Amino acid sequence: QVQLVESGGGLVQAGGSLRLSCAASGGTFSYYAMGWFRQAPGKEREFVAAISWSGASTAYADSVKGRFTISKDNAKSTVNLQMNSLKPEDTAVYYCNAKQPFGAATTASGPYWGQGTQVTVSS
C-alpha cells in the first residue's frame, strides 16, 4: 500500500511559479510511475503530467506543456511538479497519483492518491 502526501500549494499571482512536492511511503517508490492530476470547482478531475517509473519519459496535458515540469527523485521518494507562468485557469486542487509498478508515462491514473493541495492563481 502506497501513501502519498502533497505539499507546496498556495496563492500566487498570474505569471508566478509554484513547486508542488509529493512524498511517498509504504512501497518501493523507484518502481512506480507517477502522475499529477487536478480538479477545479465544478469540473472533473483531469490529467496534468506523468513520469515513467524510470524517469526516462514524461507526458503533459496540452494546457500545461512548456510551463510545467514533472520530476522524480527516487532517493527521496518524491515526485515534484514545477509550475511556471501560472494562469488563473490553473486554479485547482492538485493530486499526486501512483500508477502500477514499472508503468509508463501515460494519462491513465493508478490506484493510489494523495489528499490534494490547493493552488490558487489570482489575475
XYZ file of N, CA, C and O in Angstrom:
492
model
N 0.844 -1.187 0.000
C 0.000 0.000 0.000
C 0.887 1.248 0.000
O 1.767 1.387 0.841
N 0.633 2.151 -0.926
C 1.430 3.372 -1.058
C 0.662 4.542 -0.467
O -0.520 4.738 -0.770
N 1.325 5.317 0.368
C 0.736 6.540 0.906
C 1.419 7.738 0.270
O 2.652 7.754 0.122
N 0.604 8.748 -0.085
C 1.115 9.925 -0.774
C 0.675 11.180 -0.039
O -0.502 11.306 0.332
N 1.608 12.120 0.141
C 1.292 13.375 0.822
C 1.845 14.521 -0.015
O 3.069 14.621 -0.214
N 0.926 15.388 -0.481
C 1.332 16.532 -1.287
C 1.626 17.751 -0.421
O 1.084 17.880 0.684
N 2.449 18.643 -0.942
C 2.732 19.912 -0.283
C 3.135 20.925 -1.339
O 3.424 20.564 -2.490
N 3.156 22.198 -0.950
C 3.650 23.241 -1.833
C 2.601 24.107 -2.484
O 2.934 25.056 -3.209
N 1.333 23.799 -2.257
C 0.296 24.623 -2.843
C 0.220 25.988 -2.180
O 0.873 26.243 -1.171
N -0.587 26.866 -2.765
C -0.736 28.189 -2.183
C -1.380 29.158 -3.147
O -1.937 28.748 -4.173
N -1.282 30.441 -2.802
C -1.850 31.520 -3.608
C -0.707 32.243 -4.310
O 0.293 32.619 -3.677
N -0.860 32.441 -5.617
C 0.166 33.105 -6.402
C -0.504 33.967 -7.462
O -1.623 33.664 -7.897
N 0.166 35.029 -7.864
C -0.358 35.879 -8.925
C -0.099 35.253 -10.286
O 0.847 34.466 -10.459
N -0.916 35.617 -11.225
C -0.728 35.139 -12.592
C 0.683 35.498 -13.073
O 1.175 36.599 -12.809
N 1.303 34.529 -13.748
C 2.676 34.706 -14.196
C 3.711 34.187 -13.221
O 4.895 34.069 -13.571
N 3.290 33.875 -12.017
C 4.196 33.388 -10.990
C 4.456 31.898 -11.087
O 4.013 31.225 -12.035
N 5.186 31.392 -10.089
C 5.585 29.983 -10.082
C 5.290 29.344 -8.729
O 5.285 30.019 -7.692
N 5.063 28.046 -8.758
C 4.946 27.224 -7.558
C 5.590 25.886 -7.840
O 5.626 25.432 -8.994
N 6.070 25.242 -6.774
C 6.629 23.896 -6.896
C 5.882 22.983 -5.930
O 5.925 23.163 -4.715
N 5.194 22.011 -6.497
C 4.490 21.016 -5.692
C 5.394 19.809 -5.475
O 6.150 19.415 -6.370
N 5.294 19.235 -4.279
C 6.019 18.008 -3.977
C 5.063 16.957 -3.455
O 4.052 17.288 -2.832
N 5.397 15.715 -3.701
C 4.599 14.589 -3.222
C 5.552 13.573 -2.614
O 6.429 13.054 -3.317
N 5.394 13.327 -1.326
C 6.238 12.365 -0.622
C 5.519 11.025 -0.545
O 4.354 10.972 -0.139
N 6.212 9.969 -0.922
C 5.627 8.635 -0.948
C 6.227 7.749 0.133
O 7.403 7.875 0.469
N 5.409 6.850 0.649
C 5.875 5.864 1.616
C 5.041 4.589 1.466
O 3.978 4.607 0.847
N 5.558 3.502 2.004
C 4.803 2.263 2.031
C 5.024 1.357 0.840
O 4.380 0.308 0.754
N 5.886 1.742 -0.080
C 6.166 0.896 -1.227
C 7.550 1.182 -1.753
O 8.261 2.039 -1.218
N 7.946 0.459 -2.785
C 9.243 0.712 -3.410
C 9.045 1.810 -4.446
O 8.674 1.527 -5.595
N 9.291 3.034 -4.035
C 8.943 4.194 -4.852
C 9.577 4.137 -6.241
O 8.948 4.514 -7.232
N 10.792 3.666 -6.315
C 11.502 3.688 -7.596
C 10.818 2.829 -8.653
O 11.067 2.995 -9.843
N 9.936 1.934 -8.242
C 9.245 1.067 -9.198
C 8.016 1.717 -9.828
O 7.495 1.216 -10.824
N 7.559 2.823 -9.236
C 6.257 3.353 -9.634
C 6.354 4.496 -10.633
O 7.116 5.436 -10.442
N 5.548 4.428 -11.683
C 5.261 5.599 -12.491
C 4.352 6.503 -11.678
O 3.523 6.028 -10.899
N 4.525 7.816 -11.845
C 3.788 8.771 -11.025
C 3.106 9.807 -11.903
O 3.522 10.060 -13.043
N 2.087 10.432 -11.350
C 1.387 11.453 -12.103
C 0.810 12.531 -11.214
O 0.734 12.373 -9.987
N 0.437 13.618 -11.835
C -0.289 14.713 -11.190
C -1.596 14.935 -11.947
O -1.610 14.940 -13.189
N -2.656 15.116 -11.182
C -3.971 15.430 -11.716
C -4.487 16.657 -10.982
O -3.962 17.028 -9.924
N -5.521 17.291 -11.515
C -6.106 18.448 -10.837
C -7.609 18.462 -11.029
O -8.127 17.908 -11.995
N -8.270 19.112 -10.084
C -9.722 19.233 -10.160
C -10.124 20.630 -9.742
O -9.873 21.053 -8.597
N -10.727 21.345 -10.670
C -11.241 22.685 -10.403
C -12.691 22.584 -9.937
O -13.371 21.590 -10.214
N -13.184 23.595 -9.235
C -14.571 23.553 -8.750
C -15.557 23.338 -9.882
O -15.485 24.007 -10.920
N -16.449 22.369 -9.703
C -17.474 22.093 -10.682
C -16.999 21.333 -11.906
O -17.776 21.129 -12.844
N -15.749 20.904 -11.900
C -15.206 20.178 -13.053
C -14.704 18.801 -12.632
O -14.474 18.540 -11.456
N -14.522 17.933 -13.612
C -13.980 16.611 -13.345
C -12.463 16.692 -13.164
O -11.807 17.608 -13.657
N -11.951 15.688 -12.466
C -10.513 15.598 -12.291
C -9.869 15.351 -13.658
O -10.347 14.541 -14.446
N -8.748 16.044 -13.914
C -8.100 15.915 -15.214
C -6.603 15.656 -15.064
O -5.975 16.063 -14.088
N -6.060 15.012 -16.059
C -4.646 14.706 -16.115
C -3.838 15.979 -16.305
O -4.206 16.869 -17.084
N -2.682 16.064 -15.617
C -1.782 17.194 -15.767
C -0.429 16.733 -16.321
O 0.039 17.240 -17.337
N 0.208 15.778 -15.642
C 1.545 15.340 -16.051
C 1.807 13.954 -15.499
O 1.207 13.535 -14.501
N 2.724 13.227 -16.149
C 3.115 11.895 -15.697
C 4.581 11.657 -16.006
O 5.155 12.279 -16.909
N 5.174 10.753 -15.230
C 6.567 10.368 -15.442
C 6.659 8.856 -15.289
O 6.008 8.271 -14.418
N 7.446 8.228 -16.137
C 7.581 6.781 -16.114
C 8.329 6.320 -14.868
O 8.989 7.119 -14.192
N 8.273 5.036 -14.584
C 8.883 4.528 -13.368
C 10.388 4.805 -13.342
O 10.936 5.081 -12.274
N 11.025 4.797 -14.507
C 12.467 5.040 -14.575
C 12.805 6.523 -14.596
O 13.962 6.898 -14.411
N 11.810 7.349 -14.863
C 12.062 8.771 -15.022
C 12.515 9.166 -16.413
O 12.753 10.334 -16.679
N 12.597 8.193 -17.310
C 13.144 8.459 -18.638
C 12.156 9.149 -19.567
O 12.561 9.781 -20.542
N 10.874 9.007 -19.294
C 9.878 9.626 -20.178
C 8.823 10.353 -19.366
O 8.537 9.991 -18.221
N 8.273 11.395 -19.975
C 7.240 12.213 -19.333
C 6.121 12.479 -20.321
O 6.277 12.302 -21.538
N 4.990 12.903 -19.792
C 3.844 13.273 -20.613
C 3.134 14.443 -19.939
O 3.118 14.536 -18.708
N 2.558 15.320 -20.754
C 1.895 16.507 -20.231
C 0.575 16.749 -20.954
O 0.435 16.447 -22.143
N -0.365 17.333 -20.246
C -1.571 17.835 -20.875
C -1.194 19.012 -21.760
O -0.267 19.768 -21.451
N -1.904 19.181 -22.854
C -1.591 20.285 -23.772
C -1.668 21.633 -23.073
O -0.899 22.545 -23.396
N -2.559 21.751 -22.116
C -2.774 23.035 -21.440
C -1.593 23.459 -20.570
O -1.492 24.640 -20.221
N -0.709 22.533 -20.209
C 0.415 22.885 -19.340
C 1.772 22.657 -20.013
O 2.806 23.003 -19.430
N 1.763 22.104 -21.192
C 3.019 21.799 -21.882
C 3.840 23.078 -22.075
O 3.319 24.109 -22.499
N 5.122 22.988 -21.739
C 6.001 24.145 -21.856
C 6.023 25.029 -20.629
O 6.887 25.905 -20.507
N 5.090 24.824 -19.702
C 5.031 25.631 -18.475
C 5.300 24.783 -17.227
O 5.866 25.286 -16.259
N 4.882 23.535 -17.244
C 5.033 22.642 -16.091
C 6.097 21.599 -16.390
O 6.253 21.146 -17.522
N 6.811 21.187 -15.332
C 7.819 20.135 -15.460
C 7.676 19.153 -14.300
O 7.690 19.564 -13.129
N 7.543 17.880 -14.637
C 7.460 16.832 -13.620
C 8.822 16.173 -13.475
O 9.548 15.980 -14.466
N 9.192 15.845 -12.242
C 10.459 15.169 -11.991
C 10.293 14.180 -10.849
O 9.375 14.318 -10.027
N 11.199 13.211 -10.791
C 11.103 12.115 -9.819
C 12.450 11.942 -9.140
O 13.477 11.823 -9.829
N 12.457 11.961 -7.830
C 13.686 11.773 -7.061
C 13.549 10.473 -6.279
O 12.936 10.448 -5.214
N 14.116 9.406 -6.814
C 13.965 8.104 -6.170
C 14.678 8.050 -4.818
O 14.236 7.344 -3.912
N 15.758 8.788 -4.663
C 16.497 8.771 -3.394
C 15.660 9.362 -2.264
O 15.767 8.935 -1.111
N 14.823 10.337 -2.593
C 13.989 10.993 -1.582
C 12.541 10.511 -1.617
O 11.715 10.984 -0.841
N 12.235 9.596 -2.534
C 10.864 9.084 -2.694
C 9.868 10.225 -2.889
O 8.811 10.267 -2.242
N 10.220 11.160 -3.757
C 9.341 12.291 -4.033
C 9.156 12.473 -5.540
O 10.030 12.129 -6.337
N 8.022 13.028 -5.881
C 7.768 13.470 -7.241
C 7.370 14.930 -7.151
O 6.612 15.324 -6.266
N 7.918 15.739 -8.041
C 7.718 17.180 -7.987
C 7.045 17.678 -9.256
O 7.172 17.070 -10.322
N 6.359 18.800 -9.122
C 5.753 19.455 -10.271
C 6.123 20.932 -10.192
O 5.617 21.653 -9.335
N 7.028 21.353 -11.060
C 7.406 22.752 -11.143
C 6.438 23.443 -12.092
O 6.320 23.044 -13.255
N 5.760 24.471 -11.588
C 4.730 25.159 -12.368
C 5.153 26.601 -12.567
O 5.279 27.358 -11.596
N 5.389 26.971 -13.810
C 5.788 28.332 -14.160
C 4.716 28.994 -15.010
O 3.841 28.327 -15.563
N 4.799 30.302 -15.116
C 3.856 31.080 -15.940
C 2.418 30.693 -15.624
O 1.617 30.421 -16.532
N 2.102 30.657 -14.359
C 0.777 30.207 -13.939
C -0.321 31.145 -14.416
O -0.133 32.366 -14.507
N -1.471 30.553 -14.709
C -2.630 31.274 -15.204
C -3.799 31.055 -14.243
O -3.830 30.038 -13.537
N -4.766 31.967 -14.222
C -5.937 31.757 -13.351
C -6.634 30.424 -13.615
O -7.162 29.809 -12.679
N -6.611 29.949 -14.844
C -7.266 28.666 -15.164
C -6.510 27.463 -14.624
O -6.997 26.341 -14.714
N -5.332 27.677 -14.055
C -4.617 26.593 -13.385
C -5.109 26.397 -11.950
O -4.686 25.443 -11.275
N -5.992 27.259 -11.487
C -6.535 27.140 -10.135
C -7.296 25.835 -9.977
O -8.200 25.531 -10.754
N -6.891 25.042 -8.983
C -7.498 23.726 -8.766
C -6.872 23.085 -7.536
O -5.861 23.585 -7.013
N -7.449 21.987 -7.112
C -6.787 21.104 -6.156
C -5.944 20.121 -6.975
O -6.456 19.475 -7.891
N -4.672 20.032 -6.627
C -3.741 19.171 -7.347
C -3.490 17.899 -6.544
O -3.191 17.956 -5.344
N -3.601 16.755 -7.243
C -3.468 15.449 -6.606
C -2.279 14.689 -7.181
O -2.086 14.636 -8.404
N -1.541 14.066 -6.299
C -0.471 13.162 -6.680
C -1.061 11.761 -6.863
O -1.977 11.369 -6.127
N -0.529 11.034 -7.827
C -1.063 9.701 -8.136
C 0.061 8.728 -8.426
O 0.987 9.051 -9.180
N -0.014 7.553 -7.839
C 0.950 6.496 -8.124
C 0.292 5.426 -8.986
O -0.811 4.950 -8.658
N 0.956 5.081 -10.061
C 0.417 4.114 -11.013
C 0.937 2.718 -10.660
O 1.496 2.510 -9.596
N 0.764 1.781 -11.554
C 1.233 0.431 -11.326
C 2.760 0.361 -11.399
O 3.386 1.177 -12.068
N 3.359 -0.604 -10.752
C 4.817 -0.756 -10.837
C 5.285 -0.943 -12.273
O 4.597 -1.568 -13.085
N 6.410 -0.324 -12.565
C 7.055 -0.416 -13.880
C 6.170 0.130 -14.986
O 6.191 -0.353 -16.132
N 5.373 1.146 -14.629
C 4.456 1.728 -15.598
C 5.107 2.806 -16.451
O 6.193 3.313 -16.157
N 4.401 3.177 -17.503
C 4.859 4.219 -18.426
C 4.247 5.565 -18.038
O 3.414 5.653 -17.124
N 4.688 6.597 -18.719
C 4.141 7.939 -18.502
C 2.897 8.089 -19.371
O 2.980 8.473 -20.536
N 1.754 7.776 -18.773
C 0.511 7.831 -19.522
C -0.494 8.731 -18.828
O -0.295 9.128 -17.684
N -1.573 9.018 -19.501
C -2.615 9.856 -18.924
C -3.525 9.084 -17.966
O -4.324 9.691 -17.262
N -3.401 7.776 -17.949
C -4.248 6.966 -17.072
C -3.829 7.137 -15.621
O -2.651 7.321 -15.317
N -4.790 7.049 -14.726
C -4.489 7.147 -13.304
C -4.271 5.766 -12.718
O -4.738 4.760 -13.250
N -3.511 5.734 -11.615
C -3.268 4.496 -10.891
C -4.114 4.432 -9.637
O -4.945 5.312 -9.379
N -3.901 3.431 -8.808
C -4.785 3.186 -7.676
C -4.529 4.016 -6.420
O -5.336 3.997 -5.500
N -3.417 4.751 -6.381
C -3.052 5.446 -5.143
C -3.107 6.962 -5.335
O -2.522 7.483 -6.279
N -3.781 7.640 -4.373
C -3.972 9.081 -4.450
C -3.552 9.754 -3.152
O -3.721 9.188 -2.071
N -3.047 10.974 -3.280
C -2.835 11.807 -2.118
C -4.115 12.556 -1.773
O -5.143 12.400 -2.445
N -4.036 13.396 -0.749
C -5.216 14.108 -0.280
C -5.441 15.413 -1.035
O -6.510 16.012 -0.932
N -4.454 15.845 -1.804
C -4.590 17.044 -2.609
C -4.022 18.278 -1.951
O -3.965 18.373 -0.719
N -3.610 19.239 -2.777
C -3.124 20.523 -2.289
C -3.694 21.621 -3.183
O -3.739 21.478 -4.399
N -4.181 22.689 -2.563
C -4.861 23.753 -3.292
C -3.865 24.704 -3.932
O -2.928 25.182 -3.270
N -4.093 24.976 -5.205
C -3.338 26.001 -5.933
C -4.337 27.049 -6.419
O -5.306 26.704 -7.096
N -4.100 28.296 -6.051
C -4.977 29.385 -6.466
C -4.128 30.448 -7.159
O -3.152 30.934 -6.592
N -4.519 30.769 -8.386
C -3.798 31.763 -9.172
C -4.710 32.969 -9.365
O -5.779 32.849 -9.963
N -4.283 34.112 -8.871
C -5.100 35.324 -8.982
C -4.707 36.114 -10.224
O -3.549 36.114 -10.641
N -5.682 36.792 -10.777
C -5.437 37.551 -12.010
C -5.014 38.973 -11.710
O -5.057 39.432 -10.586
